[in-house]
Amino acid sequence: MRPGMASQMVFKKVAAPLAVGTSMQTRPVATQKMTPADSYDILVQQRKKRPTSPNLGIYKPQVTWILSSLNRVTGLTVAVPFYLFGLAYLASPLTGMHLDSASMAAAFGALPVAAKFGIKFLAALPFTFHSWNGVRHLVWDTGKAFNNQTVIRTGWSVVGLTVASTLYLALAY
């Protein structure tokens, strides 16, 4: 043992517990009587200051979670108009609306080419994205392509296939 080492060991064994015993932490606490309504109001005010969950501001945007969110959004974007149109089509004889195929084809045919392209593009985009991303999820359900690099690569593939198939559907038909 080196000289002076024994005194350091004694210091660690004796001085450290003494330091803990001499420093006292105090926390002033005061209580007050309040009604349940007042305590609930305080709770509501505290909740307003909390970040929403999930707090997306603390995350670095990544293709994985952006495409996951878009998959849900495009599912609704495809489903809601489908059901609304179905209900309108069923109610059209009662309301006097003309939603038959001939009327809709004539109305769409009267639009300018740019408007036709825009409508077809906006209708095809969520449909194609949700379809391609659905295929991606079906592959995952088989247990394949489920490591980080492959998930990112297939995510960008879905984006590319979505753009290509959307442009094709908007321009070809």
Coordinates of C-alpha atoms in Angstrom, one line a residue:
M1 CA 0.0 0.0 0.0
R2 CA 1.3 3.4 -0.9
P3 CA 1.8 6.0 1.9
G4 CA -1.2 8.3 2.2
M5 CA -3.5 5.7 0.7
A6 CA -4.6 4.4 4.1
S7 CA -5.6 8.0 5.2
Q8 CA -7.6 8.3 2.0
M9 CA -9.5 5.1 2.7
V10 CA -10.2 6.2 6.3
F11 CA -11.4 9.6 5.0
K12 CA -13.9 7.8 2.6
K13 CA -15.2 5.5 5.3
V14 CA -15.6 8.2 8.0
A15 CA -16.1 11.6 6.3
A16 CA -18.7 10.5 3.7
P17 CA -21.3 9.3 6.3
L18 CA -20.6 12.4 8.4
A19 CA -21.2 14.7 5.4
V20 CA -24.5 13.0 4.8
G21 CA -25.5 13.3 8.4
T22 CA -24.6 17.0 8.7
S23 CA -26.4 18.3 5.5
M24 CA -30.1 18.4 6.0
Q25 CA -32.5 18.9 3.1
T26 CA -35.7 20.7 4.0
R27 CA -38.7 21.2 1.8
P28 CA -41.2 23.7 3.1
V29 CA -44.7 22.2 2.6
A30 CA -47.9 24.1 3.2
T31 CA -51.3 22.7 2.9
Q32 CA -54.5 24.5 2.5
K33 CA -58.1 23.5 2.5
M34 CA -59.9 23.6 -0.8
T35 CA -63.1 22.4 -2.3
P36 CA -63.1 19.5 -4.8
A37 CA -64.1 22.0 -7.5
D38 CA -61.1 24.2 -6.7
S39 CA -58.7 21.3 -6.8
Y40 CA -60.2 20.2 -10.1
D41 CA -59.7 23.7 -11.5
I42 CA -56.0 23.5 -10.5
L43 CA -55.7 20.1 -12.2
V44 CA -57.2 21.5 -15.4
Q45 CA -54.8 24.4 -15.4
Q46 CA -51.9 22.0 -14.9
R47 CA -53.1 19.8 -17.8
K48 CA -53.2 22.8 -20.1
K49 CA -49.4 23.3 -19.6
R50 CA -48.6 19.7 -20.5
P51 CA -47.5 18.8 -24.0
T52 CA -50.0 16.8 -26.1
S53 CA -49.3 13.2 -26.4
P54 CA -47.5 12.1 -28.5
N55 CA -45.4 15.2 -28.3
L56 CA -44.2 15.2 -31.9
G57 CA -42.0 18.3 -31.4
I58 CA -39.4 16.2 -29.6
Y59 CA -39.0 13.6 -32.4
K60 CA -36.9 13.8 -35.5
P61 CA -39.2 13.3 -38.5
Q62 CA -38.5 9.9 -40.0
V63 CA -40.1 8.2 -43.0
T64 CA -41.3 5.4 -40.7
W65 CA -43.6 7.4 -38.5
I66 CA -44.7 9.8 -41.2
L67 CA -45.9 7.0 -43.4
S68 CA -47.6 5.3 -40.5
S69 CA -49.6 8.5 -39.8
L70 CA -50.3 9.1 -43.5
N71 CA -51.6 5.5 -43.8
R72 CA -54.3 6.3 -41.2
V73 CA -55.1 9.6 -42.8
T74 CA -55.4 8.2 -46.3
G75 CA -57.5 5.4 -45.1
L76 CA -60.0 8.0 -43.8
T77 CA -59.5 10.1 -46.9
V78 CA -60.6 7.2 -49.1
A79 CA -63.3 5.8 -46.9
V80 CA -65.2 8.9 -45.8
P81 CA -66.0 10.2 -49.3
F82 CA -66.9 6.7 -50.4
Y83 CA -69.5 6.3 -47.7
L84 CA -70.8 9.9 -48.1
F85 CA -71.2 9.4 -51.9
G86 CA -72.9 6.1 -51.3
L87 CA -75.4 7.7 -48.9
A88 CA -76.0 10.6 -51.3
Y89 CA -76.5 8.2 -54.2
L90 CA -79.1 6.3 -52.1
A91 CA -80.8 9.5 -51.1
S92 CA -80.7 11.2 -54.6
P93 CA -84.1 10.0 -55.8
L94 CA -85.7 11.5 -52.6
T95 CA -83.9 14.8 -52.8
G96 CA -84.0 15.3 -56.6
M97 CA -80.2 15.3 -57.0
H98 CA -78.9 13.8 -60.3
L99 CA -76.1 11.4 -59.3
D100 CA -76.7 9.0 -62.1
S101 CA -73.7 8.0 -64.3
A102 CA -74.7 10.0 -67.3
S103 CA -75.1 13.2 -65.3
M104 CA -71.8 12.8 -63.6
A105 CA -70.0 11.9 -66.8
A106 CA -71.4 15.0 -68.5
A107 CA -70.5 17.2 -65.6
F108 CA -66.9 15.9 -65.5
G109 CA -66.6 16.0 -69.2
A110 CA -67.5 19.7 -69.2
L111 CA -64.5 20.6 -66.9
P112 CA -61.2 22.0 -68.3
V113 CA -58.4 19.5 -68.7
A114 CA -56.4 21.0 -65.8
A115 CA -59.4 20.6 -63.5
K116 CA -59.9 17.0 -64.6
F117 CA -56.3 16.2 -64.0
G118 CA -56.4 17.9 -60.5
I119 CA -59.5 16.0 -59.5
K120 CA -58.2 12.7 -60.7
F121 CA -54.8 13.3 -59.0
L122 CA -56.4 14.2 -55.7
A123 CA -58.7 11.2 -55.8
A124 CA -55.9 8.8 -56.9
L125 CA -53.2 9.9 -54.4
P126 CA -54.7 8.7 -51.1
F127 CA -56.0 5.5 -52.8
T128 CA -52.7 4.5 -54.3
F129 CA -50.7 5.4 -51.2
H130 CA -53.0 3.4 -48.9
S131 CA -53.0 0.5 -51.4
W132 CA -49.2 0.3 -51.7
N133 CA -48.7 0.8 -48.0
G134 CA -51.3 -1.9 -47.3
V135 CA -49.2 -4.3 -49.4
R136 CA -46.2 -3.3 -47.3
H137 CA -48.1 -4.1 -44.1
L138 CA -49.2 -7.4 -45.5
V139 CA -45.5 -8.3 -46.2
W140 CA -44.8 -7.4 -42.6
D141 CA -47.6 -9.6 -41.4
T142 CA -45.6 -12.5 -42.9
G143 CA -42.7 -11.6 -40.7
K144 CA -40.5 -10.4 -43.6
A145 CA -38.8 -7.1 -44.3
F146 CA -39.1 -6.0 -40.7
N147 CA -35.6 -4.6 -39.8
N148 CA -35.0 -0.9 -39.7
Q149 CA -33.1 -0.5 -42.9
T150 CA -35.6 -2.6 -44.9
V151 CA -38.6 -0.7 -43.3
I152 CA -37.0 2.6 -44.4
R153 CA -36.2 1.3 -47.9
T154 CA -39.7 -0.1 -48.4
G155 CA -41.2 3.2 -47.1
W156 CA -39.4 5.2 -49.8
S157 CA -40.5 2.5 -52.3
V158 CA -44.1 3.1 -51.3
V159 CA -43.6 6.9 -51.9
G160 CA -42.1 6.3 -55.3
L161 CA -44.8 3.8 -56.4
T162 CA -47.5 6.2 -55.1
V163 CA -46.2 9.1 -57.2
A164 CA -45.8 6.9 -60.3
S165 CA -49.2 5.2 -60.0
T166 CA -51.0 8.4 -59.1
L167 CA -49.6 10.2 -62.2
Y168 CA -50.5 7.2 -64.3
L169 CA -54.1 7.1 -63.1
A170 CA -54.5 10.8 -63.4
L171 CA -53.0 11.0 -66.9
A172 CA -54.1 7.7 -68.5
Y173 CA -57.8 7.6 -67.8

